Coordinates of C-alpha atoms in Angstrom, one line a residue:
M1 CA -5.7 -20.5 4.5
S2 CA -7.3 -17.9 6.8
D3 CA -9.7 -15.2 5.8
Q4 CA -6.9 -12.6 6.0
D5 CA -4.4 -14.4 3.9
D6 CA -5.6 -12.7 0.7
R7 CA -3.6 -9.7 1.8
H8 CA 0.1 -9.4 2.2
R9 CA 1.4 -10.5 5.5
A10 CA 1.5 -7.7 8.1
D11 CA 4.7 -5.8 8.4
H12 CA 4.7 -6.1 12.2
D13 CA 7.6 -4.1 13.2
S14 CA 7.1 -0.9 11.1
P15 CA 4.0 0.5 12.9
W16 CA 5.8 0.1 16.2
K17 CA 8.9 1.8 15.0
M18 CA 6.7 4.7 13.6
A19 CA 4.9 4.9 16.9
L20 CA 8.0 4.9 19.0
E21 CA 9.7 7.6 16.9
A22 CA 6.6 9.8 17.2
Y23 CA 5.6 9.1 20.7
F24 CA 8.5 8.0 22.8
K25 CA 7.7 10.2 25.7
E26 CA 4.1 9.1 25.7
F27 CA 5.3 5.5 25.4
L28 CA 7.3 5.7 28.6
E29 CA 4.5 7.6 30.4
L30 CA 2.0 4.9 29.7
L31 CA 4.0 1.6 29.9
F32 CA 6.9 2.5 32.1
P33 CA 5.8 5.4 34.3
T34 CA 8.4 4.8 37.0
I35 CA 11.2 5.1 34.5
N36 CA 9.5 8.1 32.9
Q37 CA 9.8 10.0 36.2
H38 CA 13.6 9.8 36.1
V39 CA 14.0 11.3 32.6
D40 CA 14.8 15.0 32.2
W41 CA 12.6 15.7 29.2
S42 CA 13.7 19.4 29.1
K43 CA 17.0 18.2 27.6
G44 CA 15.3 16.4 24.8
Y45 CA 16.2 12.9 23.4
S46 CA 17.7 11.5 20.2
F47 CA 17.4 8.2 18.4
L48 CA 20.6 6.2 17.9
D49 CA 19.7 4.1 14.9
K50 CA 23.3 3.7 13.6
E51 CA 24.6 2.6 17.0
L52 CA 21.8 0.1 17.3
Q53 CA 22.5 -1.3 13.8
Q54 CA 26.1 -1.9 14.7
I55 CA 25.2 -4.4 17.5
T56 CA 22.3 -6.1 15.7
V57 CA 24.2 -7.0 12.5
G58 CA 24.0 -10.7 12.1
A59 CA 21.1 -11.2 14.4
E60 CA 18.9 -14.3 13.9
S61 CA 16.5 -13.8 11.1
G62 CA 13.0 -15.2 10.7
R63 CA 11.5 -13.2 13.5
R64 CA 10.5 -9.5 13.5
Y65 CA 11.3 -7.1 16.2
A66 CA 10.8 -3.4 16.7
D67 CA 14.0 -2.2 18.4
K68 CA 14.8 1.4 19.2
L69 CA 17.8 2.9 21.0
I70 CA 17.3 6.3 22.4
K71 CA 19.7 8.7 24.2
V72 CA 18.0 10.5 27.1
Y73 CA 19.2 12.5 30.1
A74 CA 18.4 11.5 33.7
K75 CA 17.4 14.2 36.2
D76 CA 20.8 13.9 37.8
G77 CA 22.3 15.2 34.5
S78 CA 23.8 11.9 33.4
E79 CA 23.4 10.5 29.9
T80 CA 21.6 7.2 29.6
W81 CA 20.7 5.0 26.7
V82 CA 17.3 3.4 26.6
L83 CA 16.9 0.2 24.5
I84 CA 13.4 -0.7 23.7
H85 CA 12.8 -4.3 22.4
V86 CA 9.3 -5.0 21.2
E87 CA 8.4 -8.6 20.5
V88 CA 5.8 -7.8 17.9
Q89 CA 4.9 -11.2 16.3
G90 CA 3.2 -12.3 19.4
E91 CA 4.7 -15.8 19.6
P92 CA 6.7 -16.5 22.8
E93 CA 10.4 -17.0 22.3
V94 CA 12.4 -19.2 24.6
E95 CA 15.6 -17.1 23.9
F96 CA 14.0 -13.8 24.5
S97 CA 15.7 -13.1 27.8
E98 CA 19.1 -14.1 26.4
R99 CA 18.5 -11.7 23.4
M100 CA 17.8 -8.9 25.9
F101 CA 21.1 -9.6 27.7
T102 CA 23.0 -9.9 24.4
Y103 CA 21.9 -6.5 23.2
Q104 CA 22.7 -5.0 26.6
Y105 CA 26.3 -6.3 26.9
R106 CA 27.0 -5.5 23.2
L107 CA 26.0 -1.9 23.7
R108 CA 28.0 -1.6 27.0
D109 CA 31.0 -3.2 25.5
R110 CA 31.0 -1.2 22.3
Y111 CA 30.1 2.2 23.6
A112 CA 30.8 2.1 27.4
M113 CA 27.4 3.6 28.1
E114 CA 24.8 2.9 30.8
V115 CA 21.9 1.1 29.0
V116 CA 18.4 0.6 30.4
S117 CA 16.7 -2.3 28.5
L118 CA 12.9 -2.4 28.3
A119 CA 10.8 -5.2 26.9
V120 CA 7.3 -4.9 25.4
L121 CA 5.4 -8.2 24.8
A122 CA 2.5 -8.2 22.3
D123 CA 1.8 -11.9 22.5
T124 CA -1.4 -13.3 24.1
R125 CA 0.1 -16.1 26.3
K126 CA -0.5 -14.9 29.9
S127 CA 2.3 -17.1 31.3
F128 CA 5.0 -15.8 29.1
R129 CA 6.6 -13.0 31.1
P130 CA 10.3 -13.0 30.8
T131 CA 12.1 -10.4 33.0
T132 CA 15.4 -12.2 33.8
F133 CA 18.3 -13.9 32.1
H134 CA 20.2 -16.2 34.4
Y135 CA 23.4 -18.2 34.0
E136 CA 25.2 -20.3 36.5
R137 CA 27.9 -22.9 36.5
W138 CA 30.6 -24.0 38.9
G139 CA 30.3 -20.9 41.0
C140 CA 30.2 -18.5 38.1
E141 CA 26.8 -16.8 38.1
L142 CA 25.2 -14.0 36.2
T143 CA 21.7 -12.5 36.5
F144 CA 20.3 -9.8 34.3
T145 CA 16.9 -8.3 35.1
F146 CA 14.9 -5.9 32.9
P147 CA 11.5 -4.2 33.1
M148 CA 8.7 -5.7 31.0
A149 CA 5.3 -4.5 29.8
K150 CA 2.7 -7.1 28.8
L151 CA 0.1 -5.4 26.6
I152 CA -2.7 -7.8 27.3
D153 CA -2.6 -6.8 31.0
W154 CA -4.4 -3.7 29.9
E155 CA -7.4 -5.8 28.9
G156 CA -8.5 -5.7 32.5
N157 CA -8.4 -2.0 32.5
W158 CA -9.7 -1.2 29.0
V159 CA -11.7 1.8 30.1
A160 CA -8.5 3.5 31.3
L161 CA -7.2 3.2 27.7
E162 CA -10.4 4.5 26.2
T163 CA -10.4 7.5 28.4
S164 CA -6.7 8.1 28.6
D165 CA -5.4 11.5 27.3
N166 CA -2.1 9.7 26.4
V167 CA -1.9 9.2 22.7
F168 CA 0.0 6.0 23.0
A169 CA -3.1 4.3 24.5
L170 CA -4.5 4.1 21.0
V171 CA -1.4 2.3 19.8
V172 CA -1.8 -0.2 22.7
M173 CA -5.5 -0.7 21.9
A174 CA -4.8 -1.3 18.2
Q175 CA -2.1 -3.9 19.0
I176 CA -4.2 -5.8 21.4
Q177 CA -7.2 -5.9 19.1
A178 CA -5.0 -6.9 16.2
K179 CA -4.0 -10.0 18.2
R180 CA -7.3 -10.8 19.8
V181 CA -9.9 -10.2 17.1
K182 CA -9.8 -12.8 14.4
N183 CA -13.2 -12.5 12.7
S184 CA -12.8 -10.2 9.7
A185 CA -16.1 -8.3 10.0
T186 CA -15.4 -7.7 13.7
R187 CA -11.9 -6.5 12.9
K188 CA -13.3 -4.0 10.5
D189 CA -15.8 -2.7 13.1
T190 CA -13.0 -2.5 15.7
K191 CA -10.8 -0.7 13.4
V192 CA -13.5 1.8 12.5
A193 CA -14.2 2.4 16.2
L194 CA -10.5 3.3 16.8
I195 CA -10.5 5.6 13.8
K196 CA -13.6 7.4 15.1
L197 CA -11.9 7.8 18.5
L198 CA -9.1 9.8 16.9
Y199 CA -11.6 12.6 16.2
E200 CA -13.4 12.3 19.5
R201 CA -10.1 13.0 21.2
G202 CA -9.6 16.2 19.3
Y203 CA -6.2 15.4 17.8
N204 CA -4.8 17.7 15.2
R205 CA -4.5 16.8 11.5
E206 CA -0.9 15.6 11.8
Q207 CA -1.6 13.4 14.8
I208 CA -4.7 11.9 13.1
L209 CA -2.8 11.1 10.0
R210 CA 0.0 9.4 11.8
L211 CA -2.2 7.4 14.2
F212 CA -4.5 6.4 11.3
N213 CA -1.5 4.9 9.5
I214 CA -0.3 3.1 12.6
I215 CA -3.8 1.6 13.2
D216 CA -4.2 0.8 9.5
W217 CA -0.9 -1.0 9.6
M218 CA -1.6 -3.0 12.7
I219 CA -5.2 -4.1 12.1
Q220 CA -5.1 -5.5 8.6
L221 CA -8.3 -6.5 6.7
P222 CA -9.0 -8.8 3.8
K223 CA -9.2 -7.0 0.5
R224 CA -12.9 -7.8 0.1
L225 CA -13.7 -5.6 3.2
D226 CA -11.9 -2.5 1.8
P227 CA -15.0 -0.9 0.3
D228 CA -17.0 -1.4 3.5
F229 CA -14.1 0.1 5.5
A230 CA -13.8 3.0 3.1
Q231 CA -17.6 3.7 3.4
A232 CA -17.3 3.7 7.2
V233 CA -14.5 6.2 7.0
Y234 CA -16.6 8.4 4.7
A235 CA -19.3 8.4 7.3
I236 CA -16.9 9.5 10.0
Q237 CA -15.7 12.2 7.7
E238 CA -19.2 13.6 7.2
E239 CA -20.1 13.3 10.9
K240 CA -17.0 15.1 12.0
Q241 CA -16.7 17.4 9.0
S242 CA -13.1 16.5 8.7
Y243 CA -10.6 17.0 5.9
C244 CA -10.4 13.9 3.8
Q245 CA -6.7 14.5 3.2
I246 CA -6.3 12.9 6.6
W247 CA -7.3 9.6 5.2
C248 CA -5.7 9.8 1.7
M249 CA -2.6 7.6 2.4
S250 CA -4.8 4.6 3.2
I251 CA -8.3 5.3 1.8
R252 CA -7.1 6.2 -1.7
R253 CA -5.0 3.1 -1.7
R254 CA -8.2 1.1 -1.1
L255 CA -10.5 3.1 -3.3
C256 CA -8.2 2.7 -6.3
R257 CA -9.6 -0.8 -6.5
I258 CA -13.2 0.4 -6.6
D259 CA -15.0 1.1 -9.9
H260 CA -15.9 4.7 -9.0
P261 CA -12.9 6.3 -7.2
P262 CA -13.5 9.6 -5.3
V263 CA -12.8 13.0 -6.7
L264 CA -10.8 15.5 -4.7
H265 CA -12.2 19.0 -4.6
P266 CA -9.4 21.5 -4.1
E267 CA -11.6 24.2 -2.7
T268 CA -12.7 22.0 0.2
E269 CA -9.8 19.5 0.4
R270 CA -12.5 16.8 0.6
Y271 CA -13.4 13.8 -1.6
S272 CA -16.9 13.3 -2.8
R273 CA -18.5 10.0 -2.0
P274 CA -18.2 7.4 -4.8
A275 CA -21.5 6.8 -6.6
S276 CA -21.1 3.1 -6.2
V277 CA -18.9 0.9 -4.1
G278 CA -18.7 -2.6 -5.2

């Protein structure tokens, strides 16, 4: 059993769904810039969760996906649906391309809408890059091609992520580190560094809270490192003179297992540092 198995297994799809719901525009800008240029953002967009659920009922269980269906408008005024399929467990799947095609034709058949299917791969196998589903027999042939973003491709341009003003860059960094870094102590340090980056980028309270929860969900730590992580967050709080309410959804969850939990001071909206941690 690995060092991280003393925690519950990561809920892989939830942080991605949270990130896509909050930062869909930024997602397209970073990972699919060409497609982003065709979208008329002035007309807004909307998530079609019920419509997506109708075509995924009965889908194969055992694997976790972060699927989102979004209605957007092209700059020519036409309505287009964008299907985002994120393979979040990180293990290559032979049937991935066929699944992409299946979702595509189910949506077109049921709703008679133009659908753009996008794939995001979080696995670490460089050779796994599905972009096409092909079928041919006896003169009958079908080819379905879809755009694909491989997250580990950003490893060769890490500085661009660190310096990017696109908020989704932090999501990509967190996902890559969650897959690459196995040593628990290093994972803790990596996680703390990303949390610190939230403040260095000058995000507002709502953004920091949302991104903190996404990072916390993606980069899970063994329970024994919770006190160390909490202490590191306290240090960031003091350095940046931040409101500790930003951290409460995750830090209070950790500190409730510590003998000396923090005390919230209403007048400052900050927690005092526990007298002892461990």
